[in-house]
PDB file of C-alpha atoms and ligand atoms in Angstrom:
ATOM      1  CA  MET A   1       0.497   6.199  21.015  1.00 85.00           C
ATOM      2  CA  ARG A   2      -1.112   5.719  17.620  1.00 93.00           C
ATOM      3  CA  LYS A   3      -3.010   8.740  16.331  1.00 96.00           C
ATOM      4  CA  THR A   4      -5.487   7.916  13.601  1.00 97.00           C
ATOM      5  CA  VAL A   5      -8.157   9.746  11.657  1.00 97.00           C
ATOM      6  CA  ASP A   6     -11.378   7.928  10.914  1.00 97.00           C
ATOM      7  CA  VAL A   7     -12.165   8.034   7.195  1.00 97.00           C
ATOM      8  CA  LEU A   8     -15.468   6.224   6.602  1.00 97.00           C
ATOM      9  CA  GLY A   9     -14.694   3.701   9.333  1.00 97.00           C
ATOM     10  CA  ILE A  10     -11.033   3.181   8.346  1.00 98.00           C
ATOM     11  CA  PRO A  11      -8.482   4.436  10.920  1.00 98.00           C
ATOM     12  CA  VAL A  12      -5.811   6.086   8.773  1.00 98.00           C
ATOM     13  CA  ASP A  13      -2.610   7.006  10.645  1.00 98.00           C
ATOM     14  CA  ALA A  14      -1.999  10.736  10.985  1.00 98.00           C
ATOM     15  CA  VAL A  15       1.646  10.537   9.953  1.00 98.00           C
ATOM     16  CA  THR A  16       3.996  12.416   7.672  1.00 98.00           C
ATOM     17  CA  MET A  17       6.278  10.441   5.381  1.00 98.00           C
ATOM     18  CA  ALA A  18       9.168  10.940   7.832  1.00 98.00           C
ATOM     19  CA  GLU A  19       7.039   9.662  10.739  1.00 98.00           C
ATOM     20  CA  ALA A  20       5.828   6.670   8.739  1.00 98.00           C
ATOM     21  CA  VAL A  21       9.413   5.680   7.882  1.00 98.00           C
ATOM     22  CA  GLU A  22      10.480   6.132  11.504  1.00 98.00           C
ATOM     23  CA  LYS A  23       7.646   3.838  12.532  1.00 98.00           C
ATOM     24  CA  VAL A  24       8.798   1.207  10.044  1.00 98.00           C
ATOM     25  CA  GLY A  25      12.258   1.439  11.635  1.00 98.00           C
ATOM     26  CA  ARG A  26      10.723   0.804  15.048  1.00 98.00           C
ATOM     27  CA  PHE A  27       8.686  -2.121  13.713  1.00 98.00           C
ATOM     28  CA  ILE A  28      11.895  -3.703  12.406  1.00 96.00           C
ATOM     29  CA  GLU A  29      13.822  -3.110  15.625  1.00 95.00           C
ATOM     30  CA  GLU A  30      11.184  -4.327  18.041  1.00 93.00           C
ATOM     31  CA  GLY A  31      10.685  -7.653  16.251  1.00 86.00           C
ATOM     32  CA  GLY A  32       7.330  -9.399  15.919  1.00 94.00           C
ATOM     33  CA  LYS A  33       5.191  -9.011  12.798  1.00 97.00           C
ATOM     34  CA  HIS A  34       3.732  -5.774  11.557  1.00 98.00           C
ATOM     35  CA  VAL A  35       1.338  -5.119   8.727  1.00 98.00           C
ATOM     36  CA  ILE A  36       1.106  -1.909   6.729  1.00 98.00           C
ATOM     37  CA  PHE A  37      -1.455  -1.016   4.074  1.00 98.00           C
ATOM     38  CA  THR A  38      -1.794   2.162   2.068  1.00 98.00           C
ATOM     39  CA  PRO A  39      -5.522   2.636   1.411  1.00 98.00           C
ATOM     40  CA  ASN A  40      -6.702   5.003  -1.285  1.00 96.00           C
ATOM     41  CA  ALA A  41     -10.269   6.174  -1.906  1.00 96.00           C
ATOM     42  CA  GLU A  42     -11.039   3.104  -4.042  1.00 95.00           C
ATOM     43  CA  ILE A  43      -9.925   0.680  -1.319  1.00 97.00           C
ATOM     44  CA  ILE A  44     -11.843   2.556   1.357  1.00 98.00           C
ATOM     45  CA  MET A  45     -14.953   2.261  -0.836  1.00 97.00           C
ATOM     46  CA  GLN A  46     -14.287  -1.459  -1.411  1.00 97.00           C
ATOM     47  CA  ALA A  47     -14.089  -1.830   2.363  1.00 98.00           C
ATOM     48  CA  GLN A  48     -17.559  -0.274   2.743  1.00 97.00           C
ATOM     49  CA  ARG A  49     -18.946  -3.207   0.720  1.00 97.00           C
ATOM     50  CA  ASP A  50     -16.626  -5.899   2.048  1.00 98.00           C
ATOM     51  CA  PRO A  51     -16.655  -6.352   5.845  1.00 98.00           C
ATOM     52  CA  GLU A  52     -13.748  -8.825   5.670  1.00 98.00           C
ATOM     53  CA  LEU A  53     -11.555  -6.218   3.952  1.00 98.00           C
ATOM     54  CA  LYS A  54     -12.685  -3.570   6.439  1.00 98.00           C
ATOM     55  CA  ASP A  55     -11.650  -5.792   9.376  1.00 98.00           C
ATOM     56  CA  ILE A  56      -8.298  -6.550   7.777  1.00 98.00           C
ATOM     57  CA  LEU A  57      -7.586  -2.844   7.320  1.00 98.00           C
ATOM     58  CA  LYS A  58      -8.696  -2.052  10.861  1.00 98.00           C
ATOM     59  CA  ASN A  59      -6.333  -4.686  12.256  1.00 98.00           C
ATOM     60  CA  ALA A  60      -3.221  -3.375  10.456  1.00 98.00           C
ATOM     61  CA  ASP A  61      -0.401  -1.781  12.451  1.00 98.00           C
ATOM     62  CA  MET A  62      -0.225   1.257  10.194  1.00 98.00           C
ATOM     63  CA  LEU A  63      -2.448   2.595   7.408  1.00 98.00           C
ATOM     64  CA  THR A  64      -1.152   5.494   5.354  1.00 98.00           C
ATOM     65  CA  ALA A  65      -3.137   7.693   2.995  1.00 98.00           C
ATOM     66  CA  ASP A  66      -2.422   6.699  -0.580  1.00 96.00           C
ATOM     67  CA  GLY A  67      -3.916   9.601  -2.439  1.00 91.00           C
ATOM     68  CA  ALA A  68      -4.961  13.212  -2.287  1.00 92.00           C
ATOM     69  CA  GLY A  69      -8.619  12.095  -2.027  1.00 94.00           C
ATOM     70  CA  VAL A  70      -8.082  10.475   1.378  1.00 97.00           C
ATOM     71  CA  VAL A  71      -6.233  13.544   2.704  1.00 97.00           C
ATOM     72  CA  LEU A  72      -8.961  15.848   1.354  1.00 96.00           C
ATOM     73  CA  ALA A  73     -11.662  13.651   2.890  1.00 97.00           C
ATOM     74  CA  SER A  74      -9.949  13.701   6.289  1.00 97.00           C
ATOM     75  CA  GLY A  75      -9.990  17.520   6.201  1.00 97.00           C
ATOM     76  CA  MET A  76     -13.660  17.573   5.259  1.00 95.00           C
ATOM     77  CA  LEU A  77     -14.368  15.268   8.199  1.00 94.00           C
ATOM     78  CA  GLY A  78     -12.655  17.669  10.564  1.00 92.00           C
ATOM     79  CA  ASN A  79      -9.186  16.147  11.147  1.00 94.00           C
ATOM     80  CA  ARG A  80      -6.867  16.661   8.207  1.00 97.00           C
ATOM     81  CA  LEU A  81      -4.144  14.067   7.739  1.00 98.00           C
ATOM     82  CA  PRO A  82      -0.719  15.732   7.531  1.00 98.00           C
ATOM     83  CA  GLU A  83       0.099  14.488   4.039  1.00 96.00           C
ATOM     84  CA  LYS A  84      -0.256  11.801   1.409  1.00 96.00           C
ATOM     85  CA  VAL A  85       2.023   8.813   2.080  1.00 97.00           C
ATOM     86  CA  SER A  86       1.533   6.623  -0.978  1.00 96.00           C
ATOM     87  CA  GLY A  87       2.739   3.039  -1.191  1.00 97.00           C
ATOM     88  CA  VAL A  88       5.285   3.683  -3.905  1.00 96.00           C
ATOM     89  CA  ASP A  89       6.701   6.785  -2.159  1.00 96.00           C
ATOM     90  CA  LEU A  90       6.821   5.020   1.217  1.00 98.00           C
ATOM     91  CA  VAL A  91       8.670   2.025  -0.205  1.00 98.00           C
ATOM     92  CA  GLN A  92      11.236   4.239  -1.934  1.00 98.00           C
ATOM     93  CA  GLU A  93      11.773   6.250   1.234  1.00 98.00           C
ATOM     94  CA  ILE A  94      12.211   3.047   3.263  1.00 98.00           C
ATOM     95  CA  PHE A  95      14.864   1.860   0.810  1.00 98.00           C
ATOM     96  CA  ARG A  96      16.672   5.221   0.934  1.00 98.00           C
ATOM     97  CA  THR A  97      16.588   5.353   4.741  1.00 98.00           C
ATOM     98  CA  PHE A  98      17.571   1.775   5.568  1.00 98.00           C
ATOM     99  CA  ALA A  99      19.918   0.927   2.680  1.00 97.00           C
ATOM    100  CA  SER A 100      23.019   1.669   4.748  1.00 97.00           C
ATOM    101  CA  LYS A 101      21.757  -0.748   7.401  1.00 96.00           C
ATOM    102  CA  GLY A 102      21.591  -3.602   4.894  1.00 97.00           C
ATOM    103  CA  LEU A 103      17.794  -3.928   4.923  1.00 98.00           C
ATOM    104  CA  ARG A 104      16.650  -7.241   3.463  1.00 98.00           C
ATOM    105  CA  CYS A 105      13.484  -7.250   1.384  1.00 98.00           C
ATOM    106  CA  PHE A 106      11.512  -9.820  -0.559  1.00 98.00           C
ATOM    107  CA  LEU A 107       9.554  -8.691  -3.623  1.00 98.00           C
ATOM    108  CA  PHE A 108       6.367 -10.710  -4.134  1.00 98.00           C
ATOM    109  CA  GLY A 109       3.915  -9.864  -6.887  1.00 98.00           C
ATOM    110  CA  ALA A 110       3.414  -8.468 -10.393  1.00 98.00           C
ATOM    111  CA  ARG A 111       3.868 -10.304 -13.673  1.00 98.00           C
ATOM    112  CA  PRO A 112       6.756 -12.748 -14.202  1.00 98.00           C
ATOM    113  CA  GLY A 113      10.079 -10.923 -14.497  1.00 98.00           C
ATOM    114  CA  VAL A 114       8.835  -7.585 -13.122  1.00 98.00           C
ATOM    115  CA  ALA A 115      10.065  -8.108  -9.533  1.00 98.00           C
ATOM    116  CA  GLU A 116      13.512  -9.087 -10.844  1.00 98.00           C
ATOM    117  CA  GLU A 117      13.671  -5.923 -12.975  1.00 98.00           C
ATOM    118  CA  ALA A 118      12.544  -3.863  -9.978  1.00 98.00           C
ATOM    119  CA  ALA A 119      15.270  -5.552  -7.894  1.00 98.00           C
ATOM    120  CA  VAL A 120      17.986  -4.438 -10.324  1.00 98.00           C
ATOM    121  CA  ASN A 121      16.826  -0.811 -10.040  1.00 98.00           C
ATOM    122  CA  ILE A 122      16.364  -0.954  -6.269  1.00 98.00           C
ATOM    123  CA  ILE A 123      19.905  -2.245  -5.741  1.00 98.00           C
ATOM    124  CA  LYS A 124      21.370   0.263  -8.223  1.00 97.00           C
ATOM    125  CA  ASP A 125      19.586   3.228  -6.609  1.00 97.00           C
ATOM    126  CA  ASN A 126      20.059   2.138  -2.989  1.00 98.00           C
ATOM    127  CA  PRO A 127      23.431   0.473  -2.470  1.00 97.00           C
ATOM    128  CA  GLY A 128      23.274  -1.661   0.661  1.00 97.00           C
ATOM    129  CA  ILE A 129      19.726  -2.955   0.204  1.00 98.00           C
ATOM    130  CA  VAL A 130      19.592  -6.740  -0.041  1.00 98.00           C
ATOM    131  CA  VAL A 131      16.864  -8.155  -2.273  1.00 98.00           C
ATOM    132  CA  ALA A 132      16.572 -11.519  -0.578  1.00 98.00           C
ATOM    133  CA  GLY A 133      14.164 -12.958  -3.131  1.00 98.00           C
ATOM    134  CA  CYS A 134      11.577 -12.331  -5.850  1.00 98.00           C
ATOM    135  CA  ARG A 135       8.380 -14.175  -6.773  1.00 98.00           C
ATOM    136  CA  ASN A 136       5.762 -13.190  -9.338  1.00 98.00           C
ATOM    137  CA  GLY A 137       2.165 -12.693  -8.232  1.00 98.00           C
ATOM    138  CA  TYR A 138       0.459 -15.308 -10.395  1.00 98.00           C
ATOM    139  CA  PHE A 139      -0.030 -18.557  -8.497  1.00 98.00           C
ATOM    140  CA  SER A 140      -2.616 -21.112  -7.417  1.00 97.00           C
ATOM    141  CA  ASP A 141      -3.779 -21.681  -3.839  1.00 96.00           C
ATOM    142  CA  GLU A 142      -1.784 -24.921  -3.817  1.00 97.00           C
ATOM    143  CA  GLU A 143       1.430 -22.981  -4.412  1.00 98.00           C
ATOM    144  CA  CYS A 144       1.023 -20.712  -1.372  1.00 98.00           C
ATOM    145  CA  ASP A 145       2.883 -22.976   1.073  1.00 97.00           C
ATOM    146  CA  GLU A 146       5.827 -23.200  -1.297  1.00 98.00           C
ATOM    147  CA  ILE A 147       5.850 -19.402  -1.760  1.00 98.00           C
ATOM    148  CA  ILE A 148       5.747 -18.857   2.018  1.00 98.00           C
ATOM    149  CA  ALA A 149       8.607 -21.332   2.509  1.00 98.00           C
ATOM    150  CA  GLU A 150      10.638 -19.463  -0.132  1.00 98.00           C
ATOM    151  CA  ILE A 151       9.963 -16.128   1.605  1.00 98.00           C
ATOM    152  CA  ASN A 152      10.833 -17.483   5.073  1.00 98.00           C
ATOM    153  CA  LYS A 153      13.998 -19.169   3.823  1.00 98.00           C
ATOM    154  CA  SER A 154      15.297 -15.861   2.476  1.00 98.00           C
ATOM    155  CA  ALA A 155      14.757 -14.217   5.916  1.00 97.00           C
ATOM    156  CA  PRO A 156      13.669 -10.746   4.786  1.00 97.00           C
ATOM    157  CA  ASP A 157      13.058  -7.841   7.156  1.00 97.00           C
ATOM    158  CA  ILE A 158      10.360  -6.528   4.847  1.00 98.00           C
ATOM    159  CA  LEU A 159       7.999  -8.349   2.527  1.00 98.00           C
ATOM    160  CA  LEU A 160       6.447  -6.256  -0.242  1.00 98.00           C
ATOM    161  CA  VAL A 161       3.221  -7.834  -1.489  1.00 98.00           C
ATOM    162  CA  ALA A 162       2.169  -6.410  -4.848  1.00 98.00           C
ATOM    163  CA  LEU A 163      -0.947  -8.336  -5.842  1.00 98.00           C
ATOM    164  CA  GLY A 164      -3.317  -5.349  -6.167  1.00 97.00           C
ATOM    165  CA  ALA A 165      -6.133  -4.574  -3.742  1.00 96.00           C
ATOM    166  CA  PRO A 166      -7.905  -6.348  -2.110  1.00 97.00           C
ATOM    167  CA  LYS A 167      -5.994  -9.503  -3.078  1.00 98.00           C
ATOM    168  CA  GLN A 168      -2.786  -8.440  -1.302  1.00 98.00           C
ATOM    169  CA  GLU A 169      -4.602  -7.405   1.898  1.00 98.00           C
ATOM    170  CA  LYS A 170      -6.427 -10.747   2.025  1.00 98.00           C
ATOM    171  CA  TRP A 171      -3.310 -12.770   1.196  1.00 98.00           C
ATOM    172  CA  ILE A 172      -1.279 -11.116   3.953  1.00 98.00           C
ATOM    173  CA  SER A 173      -4.060 -11.495   6.498  1.00 98.00           C
ATOM    174  CA  LYS A 174      -4.623 -15.178   5.628  1.00 98.00           C
ATOM    175  CA  HIS A 175      -0.946 -16.162   5.741  1.00 98.00           C
ATOM    176  CA  LEU A 176       0.523 -13.815   8.349  1.00 98.00           C
ATOM    177  CA  ASP A 177       0.746 -16.578  10.980  1.00 97.00           C
ATOM    178  CA  LYS A 178       3.073 -18.604   8.779  1.00 98.00           C
ATOM    179  CA  LEU A 179       5.173 -15.693   7.523  1.00 98.00           C
ATOM    180  CA  ASP A 180       8.482 -15.097   9.237  1.00 97.00           C
ATOM    181  CA  VAL A 181       8.946 -11.399   8.448  1.00 97.00           C
ATOM    182  CA  LYS A 182       9.060  -8.249  10.565  1.00 97.00           C
ATOM    183  CA  VAL A 183       7.064  -6.028   8.254  1.00 98.00           C
ATOM    184  CA  CYS A 184       4.582  -6.856   5.481  1.00 98.00           C
ATOM    185  CA  ILE A 185       3.405  -4.080   3.178  1.00 98.00           C
ATOM    186  CA  GLY A 186       0.661  -4.279   0.554  1.00 98.00           C
ATOM    187  CA  VAL A 187       2.057  -2.166  -2.261  1.00 98.00           C
ATOM    188  CA  GLY A 188      -0.283  -2.479  -5.291  1.00 96.00           C
ATOM    189  CA  GLY A 189       1.433  -1.570  -8.545  1.00 95.00           C
ATOM    190  CA  THR A 190       4.712  -0.438  -6.898  1.00 97.00           C
ATOM    191  CA  LEU A 191       6.861  -3.163  -8.487  1.00 98.00           C
ATOM    192  CA  ASP A 192       5.608  -2.146 -11.944  1.00 97.00           C
ATOM    193  CA  VAL A 193       6.782   1.395 -11.198  1.00 96.00           C
ATOM    194  CA  LEU A 194      10.121   0.342  -9.679  1.00 97.00           C
ATOM    195  CA  SER A 195      10.813  -1.926 -12.662  1.00 97.00           C
ATOM    196  CA  GLY A 196      10.317   1.046 -14.982  1.00 94.00           C
ATOM    197  CA  LYS A 197       7.379  -0.674 -16.737  1.00 88.00           C
ATOM    198  CA  VAL A 198       4.862   1.896 -15.523  1.00 87.00           C
ATOM    199  CA  ARG A 199       5.634   5.568 -15.114  1.00 84.00           C
ATOM    200  CA  LEU A 200       4.365   7.560 -12.148  1.00 84.00           C
ATOM    201  CA  ALA A 201       2.180  10.528 -12.991  1.00 86.00           C
ATOM    202  CA  PRO A 202       4.245  13.682 -13.624  1.00 87.00           C
ATOM    203  CA  GLU A 203       4.917  15.914 -10.615  1.00 85.00           C
ATOM    204  CA  PHE A 204       2.155  18.374 -11.581  1.00 85.00           C
ATOM    205  CA  PHE A 205      -0.562  15.688 -11.420  1.00 86.00           C
ATOM    206  CA  ARG A 206       0.875  14.160  -8.230  1.00 83.00           C
ATOM    207  CA  LYS A 207       1.095  17.509  -6.433  1.00 81.00           C
ATOM    208  CA  SER A 208      -2.263  18.879  -7.564  1.00 82.00           C
ATOM    209  CA  GLY A 209      -4.328  15.843  -6.546  1.00 80.00           C
ATOM    210  CA  LEU A 210      -5.091  15.003 -10.184  1.00 86.00           C
ATOM    211  CA  GLU A 211      -3.181  11.729 -10.287  1.00 84.00           C
ATOM    212  CA  TRP A 212      -6.483   9.900 -10.745  1.00 84.00           C
ATOM    213  CA  PHE A 213      -7.096  11.878 -13.976  1.00 84.00           C
ATOM    214  CA  TYR A 214      -3.656  11.019 -15.361  1.00 87.00           C
ATOM    215  CA  ARG A 215      -4.204   7.369 -14.504  1.00 83.00           C
ATOM    216  CA  LEU A 216      -7.658   7.343 -16.099  1.00 85.00           C
ATOM    217  CA  CYS A 217      -6.237   8.747 -19.342  1.00 87.00           C
ATOM    218  CA  ARG A 218      -3.419   6.156 -19.415  1.00 85.00           C
ATOM    219  CA  GLU A 219      -5.462   3.174 -18.248  1.00 85.00           C
ATOM    220  CA  PRO A 220      -9.075   3.710 -19.397  1.00 87.00           C
ATOM    221  CA  ARG A 221      -9.859   0.098 -18.306  1.00 86.00           C
ATOM    222  CA  ARG A 222      -9.793   1.429 -14.743  1.00 82.00           C
ATOM    223  CA  ALA A 223     -12.787   3.699 -15.470  1.00 83.00           C
ATOM    224  CA  LYS A 224     -15.330   1.370 -13.830  1.00 83.00           C
ATOM    225  CA  ARG A 225     -13.457   1.039 -10.551  1.00 82.00           C
ATOM    226  CA  MET A 226     -12.711   4.739 -10.604  1.00 85.00           C
ATOM    227  CA  LEU A 227     -16.431   5.402 -10.269  1.00 89.00           C
ATOM    228  CA  ASP A 228     -15.671   4.734  -6.627  1.00 92.00           C
ATOM    229  CA  LEU A 229     -13.914   8.115  -6.448  1.00 91.00           C
ATOM    230  CA  PRO A 230     -17.077  10.265  -6.804  1.00 92.00           C
ATOM    231  CA  ARG A 231     -18.928   7.717  -4.641  1.00 95.00           C
ATOM    232  CA  PHE A 232     -16.225   8.145  -2.000  1.00 96.00           C
ATOM    233  CA  MET A 233     -16.556  11.939  -2.035  1.00 95.00           C
ATOM    234  CA  LEU A 234     -20.352  11.670  -1.763  1.00 95.00           C
ATOM    235  CA  ARG A 235     -20.028   9.365   1.248  1.00 96.00           C
ATOM    236  CA  VAL A 236     -17.598  11.790   2.848  1.00 96.00           C
ATOM    237  CA  ILE A 237     -19.954  14.742   2.297  1.00 95.00           C
ATOM    238  CA  GLN A 238     -22.779  12.647   3.751  1.00 94.00           C
ATOM    239  CA  ALA A 239     -20.641  11.718   6.778  1.00 93.00           C
ATOM    240  CA  ARG A 240     -19.735  15.366   7.286  1.00 93.00           C
ATOM    241  CA  LEU A 241     -23.360  16.441   7.161  1.00 92.00           C
ATOM    242  CA  THR A 242     -24.325  13.776   9.658  1.00 89.00           C
ATOM    243  CA  GLY A 243     -21.391  14.603  11.932  1.00 78.00           C
ATOM    244  CA  GLY A 244     -19.352  11.438  11.250  1.00 55.00           C
ATOM    245  CA  ARG A 245     -16.078  12.853  12.534  1.00 49.00           C
ATOM    246  CA  ARG A 246     -13.717  11.344  15.057  1.00 48.00           C
ATOM    247  CA  LEU A 247     -10.076  11.488  16.105  1.00 44.00           C
ATOM    248  CA  SER A 248      -8.810   8.581  18.120  1.00 47.00           C
TER     249      SER A 248
HETATM  250  N1  UDP B 301      -1.149  -8.690  -9.669  1.00 55.93           N
HETATM  251  C1  UDP B 301      -0.559  -9.880  -9.290  1.00 55.93           C
HETATM  252  N2  UDP B 301      -1.339 -10.986  -9.178  1.00 55.93           N
HETATM  253  C2  UDP B 301      -2.669 -10.966  -9.431  1.00 55.93           C
HETATM  254  C3  UDP B 301      -3.269  -9.730  -9.794  1.00 55.93           C
HETATM  255  C4  UDP B 301      -2.484  -8.610  -9.910  1.00 55.93           C
HETATM  256  O1  UDP B 301       0.634  -9.934  -9.050  1.00 55.93           O
HETATM  257  O2  UDP B 301      -3.313 -12.001  -9.324  1.00 55.93           O
HETATM  258  C5  UDP B 301      -0.301  -7.510  -9.780  1.00 55.93           C
HETATM  259  C6  UDP B 301      -0.332  -6.814 -11.126  1.00 55.93           C
HETATM  260  O3  UDP B 301       0.550  -7.465 -12.030  1.00 55.93           O
HETATM  261  C7  UDP B 301       0.137  -5.422 -10.747  1.00 55.93           C
HETATM  262  C8  UDP B 301      -0.445  -5.251  -9.339  1.00 55.93           C
HETATM  263  O4  UDP B 301      -0.771  -6.539  -8.877  1.00 55.93           O
HETATM  264  O5  UDP B 301       1.538  -5.396 -10.672  1.00 55.93           O
HETATM  265  C9  UDP B 301      -1.724  -4.431  -9.300  1.00 55.93           C
HETATM  266  O6  UDP B 301      -1.446  -3.159  -9.640  1.00 55.93           O
HETATM  267  P1  UDP B 301      -2.529  -2.015  -9.532  1.00 55.93           P
HETATM  268  O7  UDP B 301      -1.843  -0.769  -9.902  1.00 55.93           O
HETATM  269  O8  UDP B 301      -3.763  -2.420 -10.266  1.00 55.93           O
HETATM  270  O9  UDP B 301      -2.779  -2.028  -7.958  1.00 55.93           O
HETATM  271  P2  UDP B 301      -4.026  -1.512  -7.148  1.00 55.93           P
HETATM  272  O10 UDP B 301      -4.377  -0.167  -7.714  1.00 55.93           O
HETATM  273  O11 UDP B 301      -5.091  -2.539  -7.350  1.00 55.93           O
HETATM  274  O12 UDP B 301      -3.516  -1.491  -5.748  1.00 55.93           O
END
């Protein structure tokens, strides 16, 4: 049974990285379509203002905590999530775990050429993985049918959608019916990282929950959206004071 922790109305799965990967394995084996998102504090705040996004997140098959802020918030609300399971870490762990089984993936998103560069690194680091196709994330609405046909033709087990939030969540939700894949994951800037174009924060920042600070220093243009981080913590404190805690 699915065990989730309610973080401001978003049911985040109480899973470790190992459990999340195991669940992905089950999703692939049992067939059907499964959707995974990795909400961070910014996305959870966006969802407070955007009911459509909130519904999309609530209807996913697994939501993992992308960020120390979400884990901290869950603890403050009374049910601490076991650990951070960020999109980029989850994807890398999936590749490591299922490479020997010949997992097929399709990389959709990021600027032209980035998915192809990520593919080279993925295949080099995880012999056995099949990158069934790549498509950049800049397209018009009219091109969607052609992109979906390209994805379906390549028959991937997993589709990584790296269009940034909330674009990727909305794209997956809108087109899921037509997509012939077992697992769809919204992965934000993961392809930029896997291509080597963007470096992850050093271990110290990642471990100490200060990744947001590292990112702010490197990408000051994110400052405005990062205002959602203190807003998120305030909402969590408010929810705690008013008893907004639940484990389902
Ligand atoms: N992106 C894209 N199409 C778009 C907008 C963005 O493919 O129309 C890509 C962008 O090139 C980058 C990723 O989406 O690779 C967004 O990365 P970011 O780290 O900003 O993700 P977020 O934090 O929004 O999840």
